[in-house]
Coordinates of C-alpha atoms in Angstrom, one line a residue:
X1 CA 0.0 0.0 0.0
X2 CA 2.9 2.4 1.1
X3 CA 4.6 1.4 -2.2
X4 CA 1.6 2.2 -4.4
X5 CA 1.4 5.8 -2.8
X6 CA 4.6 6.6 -3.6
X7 CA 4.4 5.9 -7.4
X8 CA 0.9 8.0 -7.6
X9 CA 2.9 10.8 -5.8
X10 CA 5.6 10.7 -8.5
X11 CA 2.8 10.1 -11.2
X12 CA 1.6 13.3 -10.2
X13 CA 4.6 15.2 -10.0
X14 CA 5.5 14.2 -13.4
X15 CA 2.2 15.8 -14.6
X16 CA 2.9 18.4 -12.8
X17 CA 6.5 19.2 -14.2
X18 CA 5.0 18.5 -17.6
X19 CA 2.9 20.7 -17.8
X20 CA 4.8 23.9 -16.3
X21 CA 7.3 22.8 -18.5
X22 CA 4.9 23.6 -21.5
X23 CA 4.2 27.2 -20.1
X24 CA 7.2 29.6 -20.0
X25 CA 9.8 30.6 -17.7
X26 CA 7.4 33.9 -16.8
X27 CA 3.9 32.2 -17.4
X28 CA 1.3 30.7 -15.7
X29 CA -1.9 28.6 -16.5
X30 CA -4.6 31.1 -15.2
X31 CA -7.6 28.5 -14.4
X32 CA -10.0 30.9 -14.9
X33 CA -9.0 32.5 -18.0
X34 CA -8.3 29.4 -20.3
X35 CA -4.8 31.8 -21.2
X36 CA -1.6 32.9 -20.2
X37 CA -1.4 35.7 -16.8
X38 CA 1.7 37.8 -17.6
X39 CA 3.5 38.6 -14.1
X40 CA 6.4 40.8 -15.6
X41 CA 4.9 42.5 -18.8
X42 CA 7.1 44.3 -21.3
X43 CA 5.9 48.2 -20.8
X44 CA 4.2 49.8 -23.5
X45 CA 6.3 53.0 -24.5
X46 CA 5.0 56.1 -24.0
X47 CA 4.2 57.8 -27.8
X48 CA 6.8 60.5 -28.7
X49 CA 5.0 63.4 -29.1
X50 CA 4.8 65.2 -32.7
X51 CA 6.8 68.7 -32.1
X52 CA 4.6 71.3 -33.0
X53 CA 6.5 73.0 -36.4
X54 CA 8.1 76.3 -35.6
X55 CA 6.1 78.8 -38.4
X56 CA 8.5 79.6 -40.6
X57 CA 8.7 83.5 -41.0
X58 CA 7.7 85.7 -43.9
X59 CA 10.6 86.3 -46.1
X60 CA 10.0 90.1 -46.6
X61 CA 9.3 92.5 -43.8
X62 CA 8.4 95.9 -44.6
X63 CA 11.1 98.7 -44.6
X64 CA 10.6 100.9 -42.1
X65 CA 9.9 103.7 -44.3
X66 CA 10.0 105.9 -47.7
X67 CA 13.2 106.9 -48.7
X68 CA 13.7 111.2 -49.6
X69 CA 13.9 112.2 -53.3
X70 CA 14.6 115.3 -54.9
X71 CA 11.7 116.0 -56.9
X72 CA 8.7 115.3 -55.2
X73 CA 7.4 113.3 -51.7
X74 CA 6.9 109.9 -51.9
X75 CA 3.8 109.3 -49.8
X76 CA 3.7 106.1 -46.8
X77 CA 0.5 104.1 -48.0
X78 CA 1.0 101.6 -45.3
X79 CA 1.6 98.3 -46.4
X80 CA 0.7 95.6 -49.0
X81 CA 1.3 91.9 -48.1
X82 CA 1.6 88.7 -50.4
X83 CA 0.9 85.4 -48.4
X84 CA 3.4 83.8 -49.9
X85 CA 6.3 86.3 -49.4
X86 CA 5.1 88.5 -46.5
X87 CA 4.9 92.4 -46.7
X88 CA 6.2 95.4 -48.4
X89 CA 6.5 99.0 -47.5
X90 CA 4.4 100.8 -50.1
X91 CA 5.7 104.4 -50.8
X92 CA 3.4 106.0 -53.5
X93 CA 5.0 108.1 -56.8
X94 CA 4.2 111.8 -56.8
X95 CA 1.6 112.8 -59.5
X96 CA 4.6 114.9 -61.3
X97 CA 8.4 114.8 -60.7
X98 CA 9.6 117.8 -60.8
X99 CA 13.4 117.4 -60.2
X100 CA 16.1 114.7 -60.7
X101 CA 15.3 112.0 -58.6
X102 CA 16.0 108.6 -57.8
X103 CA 14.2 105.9 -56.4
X104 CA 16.8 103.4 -54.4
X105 CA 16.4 100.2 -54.3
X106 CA 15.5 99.5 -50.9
X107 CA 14.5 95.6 -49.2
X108 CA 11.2 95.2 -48.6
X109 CA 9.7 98.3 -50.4
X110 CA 7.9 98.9 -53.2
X111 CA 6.6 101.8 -55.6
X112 CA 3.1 102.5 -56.3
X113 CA 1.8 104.2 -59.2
X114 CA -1.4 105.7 -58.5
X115 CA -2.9 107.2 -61.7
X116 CA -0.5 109.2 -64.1
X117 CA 2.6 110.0 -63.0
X118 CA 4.3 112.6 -65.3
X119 CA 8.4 113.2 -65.6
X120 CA 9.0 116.8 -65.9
X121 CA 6.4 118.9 -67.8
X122 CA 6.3 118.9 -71.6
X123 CA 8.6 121.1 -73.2
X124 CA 6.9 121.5 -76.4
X125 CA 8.9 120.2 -79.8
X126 CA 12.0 122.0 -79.4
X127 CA 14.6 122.9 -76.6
X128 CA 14.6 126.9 -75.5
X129 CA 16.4 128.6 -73.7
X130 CA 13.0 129.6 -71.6
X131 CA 12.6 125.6 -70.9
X132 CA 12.8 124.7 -67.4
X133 CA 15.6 122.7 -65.8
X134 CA 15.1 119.0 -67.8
X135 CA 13.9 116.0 -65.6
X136 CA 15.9 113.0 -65.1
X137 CA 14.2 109.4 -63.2
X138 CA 16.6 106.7 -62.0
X139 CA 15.0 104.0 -61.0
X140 CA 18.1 101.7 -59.2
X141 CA 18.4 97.9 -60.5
X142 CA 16.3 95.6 -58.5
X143 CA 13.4 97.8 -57.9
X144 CA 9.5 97.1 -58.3
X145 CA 7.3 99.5 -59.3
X146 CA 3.6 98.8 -59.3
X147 CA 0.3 100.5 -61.0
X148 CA -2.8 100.4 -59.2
X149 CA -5.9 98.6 -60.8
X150 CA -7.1 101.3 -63.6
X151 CA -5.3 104.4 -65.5
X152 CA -2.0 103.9 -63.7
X153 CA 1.0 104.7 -65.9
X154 CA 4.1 106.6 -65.9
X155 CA 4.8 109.7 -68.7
X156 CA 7.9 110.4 -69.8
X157 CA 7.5 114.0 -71.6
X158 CA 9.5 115.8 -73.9
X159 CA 12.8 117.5 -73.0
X160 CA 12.8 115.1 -70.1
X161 CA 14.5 111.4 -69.5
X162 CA 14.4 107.9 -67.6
X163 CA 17.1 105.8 -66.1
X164 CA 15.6 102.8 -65.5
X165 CA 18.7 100.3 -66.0
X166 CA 18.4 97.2 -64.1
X167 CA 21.2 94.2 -65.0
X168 CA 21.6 90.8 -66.0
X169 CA 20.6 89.4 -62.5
X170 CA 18.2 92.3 -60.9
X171 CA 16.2 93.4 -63.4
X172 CA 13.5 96.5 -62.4
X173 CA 10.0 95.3 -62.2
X174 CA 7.0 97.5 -63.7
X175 CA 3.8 95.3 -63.1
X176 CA 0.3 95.8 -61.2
X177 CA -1.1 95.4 -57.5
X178 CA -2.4 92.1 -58.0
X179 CA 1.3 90.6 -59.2
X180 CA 2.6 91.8 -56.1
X181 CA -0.3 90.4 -53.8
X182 CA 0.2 87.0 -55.4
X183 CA -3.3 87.0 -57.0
X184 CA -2.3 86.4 -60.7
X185 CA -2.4 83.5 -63.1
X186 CA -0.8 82.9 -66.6
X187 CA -4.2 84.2 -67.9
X188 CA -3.9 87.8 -66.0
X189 CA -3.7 91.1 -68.4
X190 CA -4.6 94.7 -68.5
X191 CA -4.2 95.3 -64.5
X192 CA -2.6 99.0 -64.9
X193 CA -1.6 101.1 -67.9
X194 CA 2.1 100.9 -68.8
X195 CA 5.5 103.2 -69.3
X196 CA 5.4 105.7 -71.9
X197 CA 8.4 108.0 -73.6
X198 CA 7.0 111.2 -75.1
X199 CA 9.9 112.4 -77.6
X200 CA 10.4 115.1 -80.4
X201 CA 11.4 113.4 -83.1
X202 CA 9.4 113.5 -86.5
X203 CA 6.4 111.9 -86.7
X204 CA 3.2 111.7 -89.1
X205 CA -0.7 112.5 -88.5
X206 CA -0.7 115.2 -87.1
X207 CA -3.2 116.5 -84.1
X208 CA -3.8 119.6 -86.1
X209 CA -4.5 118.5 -90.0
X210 CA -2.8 122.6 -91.3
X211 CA 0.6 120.9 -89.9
X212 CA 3.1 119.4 -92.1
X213 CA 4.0 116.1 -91.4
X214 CA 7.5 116.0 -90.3
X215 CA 7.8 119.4 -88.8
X216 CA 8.1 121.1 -85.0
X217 CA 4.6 121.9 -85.7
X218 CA 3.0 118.1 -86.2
X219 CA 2.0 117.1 -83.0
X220 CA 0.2 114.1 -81.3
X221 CA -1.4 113.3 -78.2
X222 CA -1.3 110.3 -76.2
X223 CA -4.1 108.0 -77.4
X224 CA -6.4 107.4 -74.6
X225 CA -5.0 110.1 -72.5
X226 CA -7.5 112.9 -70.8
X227 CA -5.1 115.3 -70.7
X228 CA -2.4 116.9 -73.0
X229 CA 0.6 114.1 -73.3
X230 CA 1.9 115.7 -76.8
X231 CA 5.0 114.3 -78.8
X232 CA 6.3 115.3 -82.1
X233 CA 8.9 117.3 -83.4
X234 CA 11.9 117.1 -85.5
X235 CA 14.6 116.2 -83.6
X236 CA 15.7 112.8 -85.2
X237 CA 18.6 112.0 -82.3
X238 CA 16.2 113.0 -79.8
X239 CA 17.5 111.3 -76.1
X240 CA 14.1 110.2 -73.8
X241 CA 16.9 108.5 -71.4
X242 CA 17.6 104.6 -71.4
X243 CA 15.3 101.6 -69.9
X244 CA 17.5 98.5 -70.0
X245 CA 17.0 95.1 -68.3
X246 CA 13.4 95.4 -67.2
X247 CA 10.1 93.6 -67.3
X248 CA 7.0 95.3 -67.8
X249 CA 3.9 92.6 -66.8
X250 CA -0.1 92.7 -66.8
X251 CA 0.1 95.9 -68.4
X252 CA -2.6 97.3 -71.2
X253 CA -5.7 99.0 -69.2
X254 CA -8.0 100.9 -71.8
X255 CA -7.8 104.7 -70.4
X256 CA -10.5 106.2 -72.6
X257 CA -12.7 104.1 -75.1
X258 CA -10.5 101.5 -77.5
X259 CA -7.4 103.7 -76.9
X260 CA -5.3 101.0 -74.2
X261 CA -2.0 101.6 -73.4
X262 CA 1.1 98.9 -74.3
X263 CA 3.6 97.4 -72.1
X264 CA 5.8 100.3 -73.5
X265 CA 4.8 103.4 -75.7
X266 CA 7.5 104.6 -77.6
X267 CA 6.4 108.1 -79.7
X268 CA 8.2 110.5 -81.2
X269 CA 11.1 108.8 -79.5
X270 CA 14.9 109.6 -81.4
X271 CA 17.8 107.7 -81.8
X272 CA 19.9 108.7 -78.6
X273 CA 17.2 106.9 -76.4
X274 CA 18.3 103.5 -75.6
X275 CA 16.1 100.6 -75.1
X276 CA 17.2 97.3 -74.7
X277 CA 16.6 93.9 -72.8
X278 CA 12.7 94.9 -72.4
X279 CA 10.4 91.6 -71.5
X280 CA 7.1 92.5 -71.9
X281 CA 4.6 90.0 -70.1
X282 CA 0.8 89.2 -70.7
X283 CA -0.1 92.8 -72.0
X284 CA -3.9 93.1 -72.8
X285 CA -2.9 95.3 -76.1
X286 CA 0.7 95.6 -77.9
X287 CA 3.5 94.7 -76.0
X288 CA 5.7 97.6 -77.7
X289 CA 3.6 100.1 -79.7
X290 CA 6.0 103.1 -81.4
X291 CA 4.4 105.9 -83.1
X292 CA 6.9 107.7 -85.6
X293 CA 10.5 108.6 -84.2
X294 CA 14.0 106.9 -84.8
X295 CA 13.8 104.0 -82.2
X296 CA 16.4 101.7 -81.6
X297 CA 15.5 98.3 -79.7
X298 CA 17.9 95.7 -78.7
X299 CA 17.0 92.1 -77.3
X300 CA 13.7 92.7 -77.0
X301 CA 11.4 89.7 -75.6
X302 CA 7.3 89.1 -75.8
X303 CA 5.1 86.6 -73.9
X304 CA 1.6 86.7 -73.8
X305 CA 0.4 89.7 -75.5
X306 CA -3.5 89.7 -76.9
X307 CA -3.0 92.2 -79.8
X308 CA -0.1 92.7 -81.4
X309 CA 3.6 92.2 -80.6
X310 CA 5.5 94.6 -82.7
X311 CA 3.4 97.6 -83.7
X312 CA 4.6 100.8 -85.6
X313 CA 2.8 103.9 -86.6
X314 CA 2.6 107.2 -88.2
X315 CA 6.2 107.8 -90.1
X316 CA 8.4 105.4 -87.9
X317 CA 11.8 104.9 -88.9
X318 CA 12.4 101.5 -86.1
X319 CA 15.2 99.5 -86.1
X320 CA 14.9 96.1 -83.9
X321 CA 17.6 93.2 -83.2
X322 CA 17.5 90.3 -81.4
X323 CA 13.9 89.2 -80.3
X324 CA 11.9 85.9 -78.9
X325 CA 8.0 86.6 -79.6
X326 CA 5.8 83.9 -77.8
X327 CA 1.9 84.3 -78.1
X328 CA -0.2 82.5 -75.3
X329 CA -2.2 79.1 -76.6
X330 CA -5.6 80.7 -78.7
X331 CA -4.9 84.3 -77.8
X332 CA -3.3 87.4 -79.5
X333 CA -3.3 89.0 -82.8
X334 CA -0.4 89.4 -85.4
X335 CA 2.9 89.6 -84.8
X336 CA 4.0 92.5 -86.7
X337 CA 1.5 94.9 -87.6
X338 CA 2.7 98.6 -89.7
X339 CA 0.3 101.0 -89.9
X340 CA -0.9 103.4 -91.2
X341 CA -3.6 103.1 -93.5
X342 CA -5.9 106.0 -93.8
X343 CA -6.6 108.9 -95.8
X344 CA -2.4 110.4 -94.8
X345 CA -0.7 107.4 -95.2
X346 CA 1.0 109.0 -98.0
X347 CA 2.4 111.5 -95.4
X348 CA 6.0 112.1 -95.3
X349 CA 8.5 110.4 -93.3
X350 CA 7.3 107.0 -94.6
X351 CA 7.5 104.5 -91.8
X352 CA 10.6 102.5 -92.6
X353 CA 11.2 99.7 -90.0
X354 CA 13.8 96.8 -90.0
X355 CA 13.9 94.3 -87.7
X356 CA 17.1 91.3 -87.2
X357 CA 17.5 87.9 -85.5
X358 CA 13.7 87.0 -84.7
X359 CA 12.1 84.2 -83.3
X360 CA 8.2 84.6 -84.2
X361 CA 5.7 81.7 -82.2
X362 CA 2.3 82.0 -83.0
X363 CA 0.4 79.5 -81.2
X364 CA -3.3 80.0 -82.2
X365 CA -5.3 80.6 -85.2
X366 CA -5.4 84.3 -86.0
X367 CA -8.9 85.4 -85.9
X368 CA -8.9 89.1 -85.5
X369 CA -9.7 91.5 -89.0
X370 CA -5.8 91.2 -89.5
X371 CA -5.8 87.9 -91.1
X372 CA -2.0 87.5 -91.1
X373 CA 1.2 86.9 -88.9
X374 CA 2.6 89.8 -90.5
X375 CA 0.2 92.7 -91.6
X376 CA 1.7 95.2 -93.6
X377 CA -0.2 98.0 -94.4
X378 CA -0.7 101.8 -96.3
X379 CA 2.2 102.9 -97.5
X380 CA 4.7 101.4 -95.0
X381 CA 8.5 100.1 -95.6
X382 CA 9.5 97.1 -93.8
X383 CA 12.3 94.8 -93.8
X384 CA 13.1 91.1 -92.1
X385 CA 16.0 90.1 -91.9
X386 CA 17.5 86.5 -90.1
X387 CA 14.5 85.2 -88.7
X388 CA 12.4 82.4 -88.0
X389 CA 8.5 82.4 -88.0
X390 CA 6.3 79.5 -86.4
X391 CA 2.7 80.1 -87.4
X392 CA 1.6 76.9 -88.9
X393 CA -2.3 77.7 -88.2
X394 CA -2.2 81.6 -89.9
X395 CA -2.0 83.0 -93.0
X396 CA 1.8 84.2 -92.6
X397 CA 2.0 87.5 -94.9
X398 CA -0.6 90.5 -96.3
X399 CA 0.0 93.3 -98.0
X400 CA -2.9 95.7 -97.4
X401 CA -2.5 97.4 -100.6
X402 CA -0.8 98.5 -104.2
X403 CA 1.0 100.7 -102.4
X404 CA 2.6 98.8 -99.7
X405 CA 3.6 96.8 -102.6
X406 CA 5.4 99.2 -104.2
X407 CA 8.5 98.0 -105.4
X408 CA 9.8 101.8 -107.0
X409 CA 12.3 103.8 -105.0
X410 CA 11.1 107.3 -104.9
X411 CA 13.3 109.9 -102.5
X412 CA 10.8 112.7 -102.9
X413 CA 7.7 110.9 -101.6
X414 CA 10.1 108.9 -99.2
X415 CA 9.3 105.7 -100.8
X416 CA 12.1 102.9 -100.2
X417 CA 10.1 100.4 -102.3
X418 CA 8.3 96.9 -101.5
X419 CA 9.4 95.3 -98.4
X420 CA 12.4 93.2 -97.9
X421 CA 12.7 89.5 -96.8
X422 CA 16.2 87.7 -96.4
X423 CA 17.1 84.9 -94.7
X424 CA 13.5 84.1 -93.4
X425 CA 12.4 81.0 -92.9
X426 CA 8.3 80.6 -92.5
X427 CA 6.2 78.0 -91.4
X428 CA 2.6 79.1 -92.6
X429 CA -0.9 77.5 -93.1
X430 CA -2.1 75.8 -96.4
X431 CA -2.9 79.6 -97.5
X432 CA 0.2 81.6 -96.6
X433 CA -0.2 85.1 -98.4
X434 CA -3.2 87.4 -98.0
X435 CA -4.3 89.4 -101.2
X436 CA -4.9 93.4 -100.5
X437 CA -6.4 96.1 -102.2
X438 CA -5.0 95.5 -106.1
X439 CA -2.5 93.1 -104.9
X440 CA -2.7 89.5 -105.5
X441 CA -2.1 86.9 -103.2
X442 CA 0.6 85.7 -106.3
X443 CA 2.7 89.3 -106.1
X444 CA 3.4 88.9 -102.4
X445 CA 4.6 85.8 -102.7
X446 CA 6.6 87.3 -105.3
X447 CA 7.9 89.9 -103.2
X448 CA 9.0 87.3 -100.1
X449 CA 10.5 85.6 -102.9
X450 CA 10.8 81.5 -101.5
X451 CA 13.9 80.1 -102.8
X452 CA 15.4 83.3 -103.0
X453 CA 18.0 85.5 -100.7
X454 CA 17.8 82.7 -98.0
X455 CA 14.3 82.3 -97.6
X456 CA 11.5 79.6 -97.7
X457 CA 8.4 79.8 -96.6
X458 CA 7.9 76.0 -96.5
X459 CA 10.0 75.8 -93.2
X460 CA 10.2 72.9 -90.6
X461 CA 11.1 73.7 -87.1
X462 CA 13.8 72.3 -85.7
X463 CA 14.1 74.7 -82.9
X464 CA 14.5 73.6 -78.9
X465 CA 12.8 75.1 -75.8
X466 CA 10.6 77.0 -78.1
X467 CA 13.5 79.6 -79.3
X468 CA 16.9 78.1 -79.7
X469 CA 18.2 77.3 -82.9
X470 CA 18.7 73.4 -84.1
X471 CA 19.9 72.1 -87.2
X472 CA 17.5 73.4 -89.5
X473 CA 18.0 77.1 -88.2
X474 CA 21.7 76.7 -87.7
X475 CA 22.1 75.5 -91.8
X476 CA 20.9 78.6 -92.7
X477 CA 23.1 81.1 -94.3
X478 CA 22.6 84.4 -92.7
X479 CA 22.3 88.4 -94.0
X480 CA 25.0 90.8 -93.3
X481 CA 22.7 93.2 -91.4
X482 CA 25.8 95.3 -90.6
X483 CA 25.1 96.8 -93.9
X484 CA 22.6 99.0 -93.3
X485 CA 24.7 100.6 -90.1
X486 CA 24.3 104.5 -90.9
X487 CA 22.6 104.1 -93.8
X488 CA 20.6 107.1 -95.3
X489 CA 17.9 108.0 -97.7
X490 CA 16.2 111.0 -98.4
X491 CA 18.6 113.0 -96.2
X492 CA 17.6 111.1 -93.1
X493 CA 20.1 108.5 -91.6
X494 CA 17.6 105.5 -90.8
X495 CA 20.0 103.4 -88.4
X496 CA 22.5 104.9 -86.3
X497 CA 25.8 103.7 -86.4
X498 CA 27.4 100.3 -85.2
X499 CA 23.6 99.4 -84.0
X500 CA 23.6 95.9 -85.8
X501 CA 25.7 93.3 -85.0
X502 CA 27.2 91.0 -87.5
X503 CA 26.0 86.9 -86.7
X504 CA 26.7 84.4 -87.8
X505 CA 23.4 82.5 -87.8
X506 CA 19.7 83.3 -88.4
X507 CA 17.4 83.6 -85.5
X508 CA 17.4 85.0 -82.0
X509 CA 19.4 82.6 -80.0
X510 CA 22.5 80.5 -81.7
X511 CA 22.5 77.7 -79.3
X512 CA 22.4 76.6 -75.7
X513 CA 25.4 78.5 -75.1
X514 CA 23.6 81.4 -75.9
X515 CA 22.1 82.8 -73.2
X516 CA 21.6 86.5 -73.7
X517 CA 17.7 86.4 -72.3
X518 CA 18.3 84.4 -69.0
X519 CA 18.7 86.3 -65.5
X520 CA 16.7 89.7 -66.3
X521 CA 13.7 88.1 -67.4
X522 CA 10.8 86.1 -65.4
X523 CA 9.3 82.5 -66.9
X524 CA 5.7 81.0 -67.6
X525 CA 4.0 78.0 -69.0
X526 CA 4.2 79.8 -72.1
X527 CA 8.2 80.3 -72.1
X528 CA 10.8 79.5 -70.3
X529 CA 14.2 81.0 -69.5
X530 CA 15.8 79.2 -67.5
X531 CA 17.2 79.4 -63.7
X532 CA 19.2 82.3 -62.0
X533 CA 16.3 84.6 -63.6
X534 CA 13.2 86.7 -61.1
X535 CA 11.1 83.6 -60.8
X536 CA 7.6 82.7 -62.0
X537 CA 6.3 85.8 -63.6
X538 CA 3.0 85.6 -61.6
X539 CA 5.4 85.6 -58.7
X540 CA 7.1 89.0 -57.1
X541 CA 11.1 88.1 -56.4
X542 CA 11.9 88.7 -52.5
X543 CA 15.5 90.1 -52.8

């Protein structure tokens, strides 16, 4: 009995040790649970908690205040702030300048433009010695100037001058409220007027129809303007000052009814003003309109405009080198239009305009009454030279009438005969020449001439990034353009001297290593310009 006892008490020890030996070193068999009691849990951790983000600060903080200038107050109007950005200090233009002045270029400030703002008075078509004391503006690289929503604009007049001369890497910004608020898209135009220079050089259409064309007595005004912003004259070398390495955006507000203002109004402007590096962005009209004068414009650039690009009226004698033209996707109007073609458009000085080293993209169908990429009309002279136009959806050239056509040199009506093509290359719709009054579709194609002097008018692009030249552009032979440096006719020298260069390839940009347009300008959707430059153009830069 004693012997059976003991081997149920090890019996039941070895049950026991079996089955602790299934559960582990820290567990038990919980009878009441049917599971495992933990008597030494590993402790959850706390949670880390997520750092609230320090804010990062606004990277503009307004200046503390307006600087002094010599020739009128600038007025404190507070602040204006972009969400993006921060503030700015906002120091508003006097309605006149009266003196030299210059507006510095000052971190976190900008300049408003609030209405017209006039440089000196007008001094009428010719310098006396009763004149007062001429005007000068300098406007420091780096600086933005603003126009308020409406008839904003600034008015160089005659006998006085602007020094608006940014550089490659701070350009000066003209634009509108909203650019600088942050509110703008890549559809955003006509927000504030624009910069005009009012010269006194010879122009045609006169205000007062007992004038002679040509003379100190033909005058015009402003079109649009409500009150007197005359130009005229007939001082040919006339100087209106210098605007270099600027943009001019969102420009083009109508100030009276269809008269709207352009990125930048050149009129009666002579050929000591110097203009060059000018991108004009999104303007509601022309991005550069000139009416008569001897202008000179170098590296000129267009995006966006809904009219025209390269507009020139009543007697012009223009000279242009170097441009990149880009319309917007279904919006804008010709590229070139010449005018005029009234009842004096056989007024005397005949516009005579030549234009170098192009890039022409039209991307839309041309619906408007002009018909064409190039409109040519009355009796205008015009000349391309070096160029390459993409227009594959337009009609690419019309001739509005006989007389535009005119292929007879004529010194005493100022006549230089028909216009000139060389070395242009044009990529047009199926119908690519637009018949005028008594000239046939046939004649202008006669007078561009395909196959001829370098140019075809059955062009393929081959071009890169929208403007630079590929193997197409590059195989093209190019025009001496330095020929027509100082050249005269009719006892007026049409191009000033040394003013065209001498390339050695068609079009605005040779190749990648050219890189003439990058830094001063601003980029879109519609073209870009690489890195190092002011940004998005519906952005304001903070530095």
């Amino acid at each position: 009995m004693a012997a059976f006892a003991r081997v149920r008490l090890i019996m039941l020890t070895s049950v026991a040790c079996s089955t602790l030996a299934a559960c582990g070193a820290e567990d038990i068999a919980s009878p009441g649970t049917g599971g495992p009691v933990i008597i030494n849990p590993t402790p959850t951790p706390t949670p880390t908690p997520t750092p609230t983000p320090t804010p990062t600060p606004p990277s503009v903080t307004p200046a503390a205040g307006c600087p002094t200038i010599g020739g009128g107050a600038l007025v404190d109007s507070g602040t204006i702030t972009n969400a993006a950005v921060g503030s700015f200090r906002v120091c508003t233009l006097p309605a006149r300048f009266t003196a030299n002045s210059t507006l510095p270029k000052i971190a976190g400030l900008v300049y408003r433009i609030n209405g017209r703002v006039d440089v000196g008075t007008d001094q009428g078509p010719t310098e006396e010695t009763t004149d007062p004391t001429d005007v000068v503006l300098t406007i420091e690289p780096g600086v933005i100037l603003y126009g308020e929503s409406g008839p904003s604009w600034i008015n160089v007049n005659r006998g006085n001058r602007i020094s608006a001369v940014g550089t490659p890497t701070r350009p000066i910004i003209f634009t509108s409220r909203d650019n600088v608020q942050g509110l703008n898209t890549e559809n955003s135009s006509g927000q504030w007027g624009g910069v005009v220079l009012s010269g006194r050089a010879r122009i045609t259409d006169c205000a007062a129809t007992a004038a002679a064309p040509g003379t100190n007595a033909c005058e015009r005004q402003t079109e649009g303007a409500v009150d007197p912003a005359l130009y005229g004259g007939e001082l040919n070398n006339d100087n209106s000052g210098q605007i270099s390495y600027a943009q001019i955006r969102f420009s083009g507000y109508i100030l009276s009814g269809n008269s709207e203002l352009q990125s930048l109004t050149l009129q009666g402007v002579g050929s000591a003003t110097q203009i060059d590096h000018i991108q004009s962005y999104n303007s509601s009209d022309d991005a550069i309109e000139i009416f008569g004068g001897n202008t000179h414009v170098k590296h000129f650039i267009s995006v966006g405009a809904e009219d025209d690009n390269l507009d020139t009226d009543v007697g012009t004698k223009a000279n242009f080198q170097y441009g990149i033209l880009v319309q917007r996707p279904n919006v804008g109007d010709s590229m070139i239009e010449a005018d005029t073609d009234n009842d004096r458009d056989a007024n005397t000085p005949r516009q005579n305009t030549r234009v170098s080293n192009f890039v022409f993209v039209q991307n839309s169908a041309n619906s408007s009454s002009n018909q064409a990429t190039f409109l040519m009309r009355g009796g205008t002279d015009y000349a391309l030279y070096n160029s390459v136009v993409v227009s594959p959806n337009n009609a690419c050239l019309r001739l509005s009438r006989a007389q535009t056509a005119s292929g007879t040199q004529d010194a005493a009506t100022d006549e230089f005969g028909a216009p000139i093509f060389r070395s242009v290359l044009m990529q047009c719709a199926a119908t690519k020449y637009v018949a005028g009054t008594n000239v046939t579709a046939a004649e202008i194609q006669a007078i561009f001439g395909t196959g001829t002097n370098g140019n075809n008018d059955a062009y393929t692009p081959t071009l890169t990034n929208v403007y630079v030249n590929g193997a197409t552009e590059t195989a093209a032979t190019p025009f001496n353009v330095t020929a027509l440096n100082g050249q005269a006719f009719n006892g007026f020298t049409l191009t000033r001297a040394g003013f065209y260069d001498q390339t050695a390839y068609i079009g605005a940009v040779r190749d990648a290593s050219d890189t003439w347009y990058q830094g001063w300008t601003c980029n879109s959707g519609t073209a870009n310009f690489g890195t190092g430059n002011s940004g998005l153009c519906t952005a304001i830069p903070t530095t």
